[in-house]
mmCIF file of C-alpha atoms in Angstrom:
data_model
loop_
_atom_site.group_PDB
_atom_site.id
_atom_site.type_symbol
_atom_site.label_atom_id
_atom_site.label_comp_id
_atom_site.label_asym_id
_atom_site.label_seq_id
_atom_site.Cartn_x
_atom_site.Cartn_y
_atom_site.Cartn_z
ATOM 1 C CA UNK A 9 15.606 -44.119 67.336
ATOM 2 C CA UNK A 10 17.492 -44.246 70.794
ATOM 3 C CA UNK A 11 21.322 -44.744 71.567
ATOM 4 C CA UNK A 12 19.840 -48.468 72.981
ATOM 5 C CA UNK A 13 18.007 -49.864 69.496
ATOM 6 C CA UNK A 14 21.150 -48.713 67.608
ATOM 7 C CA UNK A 15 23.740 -50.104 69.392
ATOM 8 C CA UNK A 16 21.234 -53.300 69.090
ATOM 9 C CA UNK A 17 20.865 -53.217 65.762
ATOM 10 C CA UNK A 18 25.373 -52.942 65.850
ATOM 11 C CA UNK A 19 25.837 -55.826 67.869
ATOM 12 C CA UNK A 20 23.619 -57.548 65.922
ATOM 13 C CA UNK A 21 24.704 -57.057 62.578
ATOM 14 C CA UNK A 22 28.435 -57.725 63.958
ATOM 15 C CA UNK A 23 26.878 -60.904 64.828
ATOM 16 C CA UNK A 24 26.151 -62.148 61.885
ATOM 17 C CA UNK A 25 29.503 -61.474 60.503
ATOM 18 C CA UNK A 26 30.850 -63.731 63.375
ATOM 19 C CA UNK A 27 28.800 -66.212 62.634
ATOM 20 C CA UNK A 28 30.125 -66.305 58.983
ATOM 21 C CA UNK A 29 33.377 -66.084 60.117
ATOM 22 C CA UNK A 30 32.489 -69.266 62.318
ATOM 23 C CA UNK A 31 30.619 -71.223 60.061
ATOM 24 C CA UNK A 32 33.666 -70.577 57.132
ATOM 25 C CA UNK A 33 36.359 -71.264 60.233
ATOM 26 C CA UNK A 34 34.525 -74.481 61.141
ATOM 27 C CA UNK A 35 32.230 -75.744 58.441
ATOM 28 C CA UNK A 36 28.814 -77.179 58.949
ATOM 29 C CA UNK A 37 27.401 -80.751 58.357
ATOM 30 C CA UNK A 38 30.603 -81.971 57.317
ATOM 31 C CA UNK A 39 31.009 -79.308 54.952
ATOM 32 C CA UNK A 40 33.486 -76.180 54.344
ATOM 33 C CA UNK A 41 31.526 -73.452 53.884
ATOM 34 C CA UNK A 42 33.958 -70.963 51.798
ATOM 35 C CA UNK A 43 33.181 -67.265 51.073
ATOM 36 C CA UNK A 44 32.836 -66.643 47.168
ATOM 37 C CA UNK A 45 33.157 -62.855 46.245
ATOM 38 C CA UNK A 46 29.428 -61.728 47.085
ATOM 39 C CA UNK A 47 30.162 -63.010 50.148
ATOM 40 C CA UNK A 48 32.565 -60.479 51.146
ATOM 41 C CA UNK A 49 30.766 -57.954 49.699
ATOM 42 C CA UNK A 50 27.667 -58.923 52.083
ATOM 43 C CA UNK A 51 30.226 -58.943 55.316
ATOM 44 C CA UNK A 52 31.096 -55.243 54.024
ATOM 45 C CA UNK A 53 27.490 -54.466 53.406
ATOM 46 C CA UNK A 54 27.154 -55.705 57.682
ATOM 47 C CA UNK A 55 30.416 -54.122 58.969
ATOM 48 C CA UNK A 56 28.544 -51.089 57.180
ATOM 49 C CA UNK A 57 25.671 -51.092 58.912
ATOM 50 C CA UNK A 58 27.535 -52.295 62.081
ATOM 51 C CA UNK A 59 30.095 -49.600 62.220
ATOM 52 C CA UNK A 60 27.269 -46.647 61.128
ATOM 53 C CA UNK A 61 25.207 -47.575 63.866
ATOM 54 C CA UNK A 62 27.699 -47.539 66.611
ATOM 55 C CA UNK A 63 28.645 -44.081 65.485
ATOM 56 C CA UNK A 64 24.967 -43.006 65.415
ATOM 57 C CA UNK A 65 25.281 -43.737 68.969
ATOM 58 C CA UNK A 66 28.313 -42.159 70.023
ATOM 59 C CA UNK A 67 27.757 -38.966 67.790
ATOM 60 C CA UNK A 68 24.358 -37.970 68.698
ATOM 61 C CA UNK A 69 24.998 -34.276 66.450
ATOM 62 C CA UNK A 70 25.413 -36.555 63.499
ATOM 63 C CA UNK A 71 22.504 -39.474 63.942
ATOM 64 C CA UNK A 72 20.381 -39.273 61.430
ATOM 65 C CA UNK A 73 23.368 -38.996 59.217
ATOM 66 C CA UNK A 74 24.719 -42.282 60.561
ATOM 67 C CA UNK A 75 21.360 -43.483 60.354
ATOM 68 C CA UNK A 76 20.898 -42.944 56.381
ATOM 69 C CA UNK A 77 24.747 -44.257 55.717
ATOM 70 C CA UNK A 78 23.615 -47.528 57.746
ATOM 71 C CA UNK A 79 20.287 -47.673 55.423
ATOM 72 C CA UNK A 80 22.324 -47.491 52.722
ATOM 73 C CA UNK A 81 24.743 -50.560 53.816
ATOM 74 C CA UNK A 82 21.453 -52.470 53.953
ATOM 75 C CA UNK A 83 20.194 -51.351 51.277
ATOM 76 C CA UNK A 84 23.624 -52.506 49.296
ATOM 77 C CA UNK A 85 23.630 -55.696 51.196
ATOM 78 C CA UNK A 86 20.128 -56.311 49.990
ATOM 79 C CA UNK A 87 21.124 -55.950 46.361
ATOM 80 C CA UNK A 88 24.381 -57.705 46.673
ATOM 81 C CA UNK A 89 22.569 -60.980 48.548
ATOM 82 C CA UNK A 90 20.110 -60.754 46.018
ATOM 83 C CA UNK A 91 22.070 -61.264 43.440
ATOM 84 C CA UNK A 92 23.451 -64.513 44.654
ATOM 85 C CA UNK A 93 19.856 -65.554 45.765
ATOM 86 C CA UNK A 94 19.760 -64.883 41.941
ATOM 87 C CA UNK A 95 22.387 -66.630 41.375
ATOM 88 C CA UNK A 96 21.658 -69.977 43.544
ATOM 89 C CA UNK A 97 18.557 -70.195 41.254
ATOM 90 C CA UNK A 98 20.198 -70.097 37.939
ATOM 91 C CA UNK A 99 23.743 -72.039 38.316
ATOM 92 C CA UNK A 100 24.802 -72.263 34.783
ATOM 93 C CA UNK A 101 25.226 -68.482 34.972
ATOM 94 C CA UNK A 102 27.921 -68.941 37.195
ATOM 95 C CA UNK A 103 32.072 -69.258 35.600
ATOM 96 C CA UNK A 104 34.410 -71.323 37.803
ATOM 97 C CA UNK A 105 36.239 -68.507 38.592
ATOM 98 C CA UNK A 106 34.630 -65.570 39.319
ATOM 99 C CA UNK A 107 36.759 -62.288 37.888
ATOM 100 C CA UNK A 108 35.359 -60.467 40.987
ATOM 101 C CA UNK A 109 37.457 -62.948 43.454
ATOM 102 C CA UNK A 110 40.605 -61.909 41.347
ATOM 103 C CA UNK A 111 39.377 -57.996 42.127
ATOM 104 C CA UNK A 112 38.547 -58.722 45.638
ATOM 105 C CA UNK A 113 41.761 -60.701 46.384
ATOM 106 C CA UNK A 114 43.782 -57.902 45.201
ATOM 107 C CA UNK A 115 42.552 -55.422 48.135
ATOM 108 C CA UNK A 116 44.951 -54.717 51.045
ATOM 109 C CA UNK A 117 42.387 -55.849 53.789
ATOM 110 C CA UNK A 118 41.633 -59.074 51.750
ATOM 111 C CA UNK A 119 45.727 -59.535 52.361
ATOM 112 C CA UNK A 120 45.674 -58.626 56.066
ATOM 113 C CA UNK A 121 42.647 -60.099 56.754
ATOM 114 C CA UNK A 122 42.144 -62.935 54.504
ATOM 115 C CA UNK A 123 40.077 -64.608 57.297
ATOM 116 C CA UNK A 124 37.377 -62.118 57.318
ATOM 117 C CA UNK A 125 37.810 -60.935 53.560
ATOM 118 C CA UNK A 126 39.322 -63.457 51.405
ATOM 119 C CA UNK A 127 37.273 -64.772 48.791
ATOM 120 C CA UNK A 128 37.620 -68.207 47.912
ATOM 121 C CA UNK A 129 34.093 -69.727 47.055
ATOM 122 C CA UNK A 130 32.042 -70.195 44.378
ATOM 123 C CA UNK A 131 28.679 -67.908 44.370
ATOM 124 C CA UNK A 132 26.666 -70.921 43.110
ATOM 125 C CA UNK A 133 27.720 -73.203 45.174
ATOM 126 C CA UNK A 134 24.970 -75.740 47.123
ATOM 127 C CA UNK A 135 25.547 -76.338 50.411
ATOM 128 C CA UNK A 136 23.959 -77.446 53.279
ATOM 129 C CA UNK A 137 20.662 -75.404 54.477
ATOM 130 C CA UNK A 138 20.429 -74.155 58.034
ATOM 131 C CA UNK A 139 16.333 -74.623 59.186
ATOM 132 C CA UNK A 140 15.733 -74.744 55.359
ATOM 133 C CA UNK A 141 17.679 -71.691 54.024
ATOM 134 C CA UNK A 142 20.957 -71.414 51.986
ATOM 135 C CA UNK A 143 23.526 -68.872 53.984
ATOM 136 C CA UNK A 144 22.800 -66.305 50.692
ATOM 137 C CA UNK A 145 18.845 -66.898 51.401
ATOM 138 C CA UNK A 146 19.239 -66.006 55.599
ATOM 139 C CA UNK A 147 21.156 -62.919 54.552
ATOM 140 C CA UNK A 148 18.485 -61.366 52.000
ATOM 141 C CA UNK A 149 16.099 -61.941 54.715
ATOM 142 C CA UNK A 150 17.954 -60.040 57.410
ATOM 143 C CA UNK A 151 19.467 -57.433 55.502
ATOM 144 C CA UNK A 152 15.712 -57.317 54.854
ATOM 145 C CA UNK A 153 14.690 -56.918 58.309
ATOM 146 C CA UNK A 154 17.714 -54.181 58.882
ATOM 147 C CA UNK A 155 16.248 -52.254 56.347
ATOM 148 C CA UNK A 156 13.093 -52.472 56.954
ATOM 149 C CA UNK A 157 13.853 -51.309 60.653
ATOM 150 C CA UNK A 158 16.120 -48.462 59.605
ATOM 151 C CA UNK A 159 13.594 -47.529 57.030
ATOM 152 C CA UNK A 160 10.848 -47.247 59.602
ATOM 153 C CA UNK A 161 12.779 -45.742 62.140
ATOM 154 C CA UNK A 162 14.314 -42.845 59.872
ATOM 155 C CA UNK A 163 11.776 -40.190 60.584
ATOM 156 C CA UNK A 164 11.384 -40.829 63.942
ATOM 157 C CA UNK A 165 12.159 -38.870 66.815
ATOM 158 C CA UNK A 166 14.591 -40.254 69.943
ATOM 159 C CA UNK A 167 12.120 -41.241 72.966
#
């Protein structure tokens, strides 16, 4: 894959943290849209596949290295948003407070960043859909679509 698709594939995951980042800074419809512990884990699972690609550009010796860590953020992201996919569809499995919050809370960048990593949500929560999808459902599908990419692109030589 070329220096171009993965620095596209970078700015676009880092894009979709922003947006979450957005959307909990200024709510949607009304509503407050708080990050519950999967959440965070999916913003890792992006700043993953964000921060791999970017060095697959910049350390061409290394790419398909970079290239199989960023798979394997997707890959992790697809498990993690799965389970709260999971977990949208069967509610009562859900406690009030999660133990992972308490866990995820306790992390040094959750208490120097607590705007980008502070859990605070609950992972069953209903809110509003944007064009018909919960915010769990649109990141399944395009940690999806990373992985697809980076699966297809993995045995590829640079053009």
């Amino acid at each position: 894959m070329s220096s171009a698709r993965y620095l596209y594939l970078s700015l676009f995951s880092l894009g979709l943290v922003i947006f979450a980042v957005l959307l909990q800074q200024t709510g949607y419809r009304g509503v407050s849209f708080l990050p519950c512990p999967l959440c965070i884990l999916q913003r890792v699972g992006y700043l993953g596949v964000t921060i791999f690609c970017f060095l697959a550009v910049g350390i061409a010796p290394l790419r398909r290295f970079f290239h199989v860590l960023a798979l394997l953020s997707a890959t992790y992201g697809v498990s993690v948003a799965g389970r709260q996919v999971w977990l949208l569809s069967h509610p009562e499995t859900s406690c009030g407070i999660d133990p992972l919050e308490v866990w995820i809370n306790q992390f040094q960048l959750s208490q120097g960043v607590p705007w980008l990593f502070k859990a605070d949500g609950l992972c069953s929560a209903q809110l509003p859909t944007i064009f018909g999808l919960q915010v769990p459902e649109w990141s399944l599908f395009w940690f999806s679509v990373l992985f697809l990419i980076l699966l297809a692109t993995l045995f590829k030589k640079n053009p």
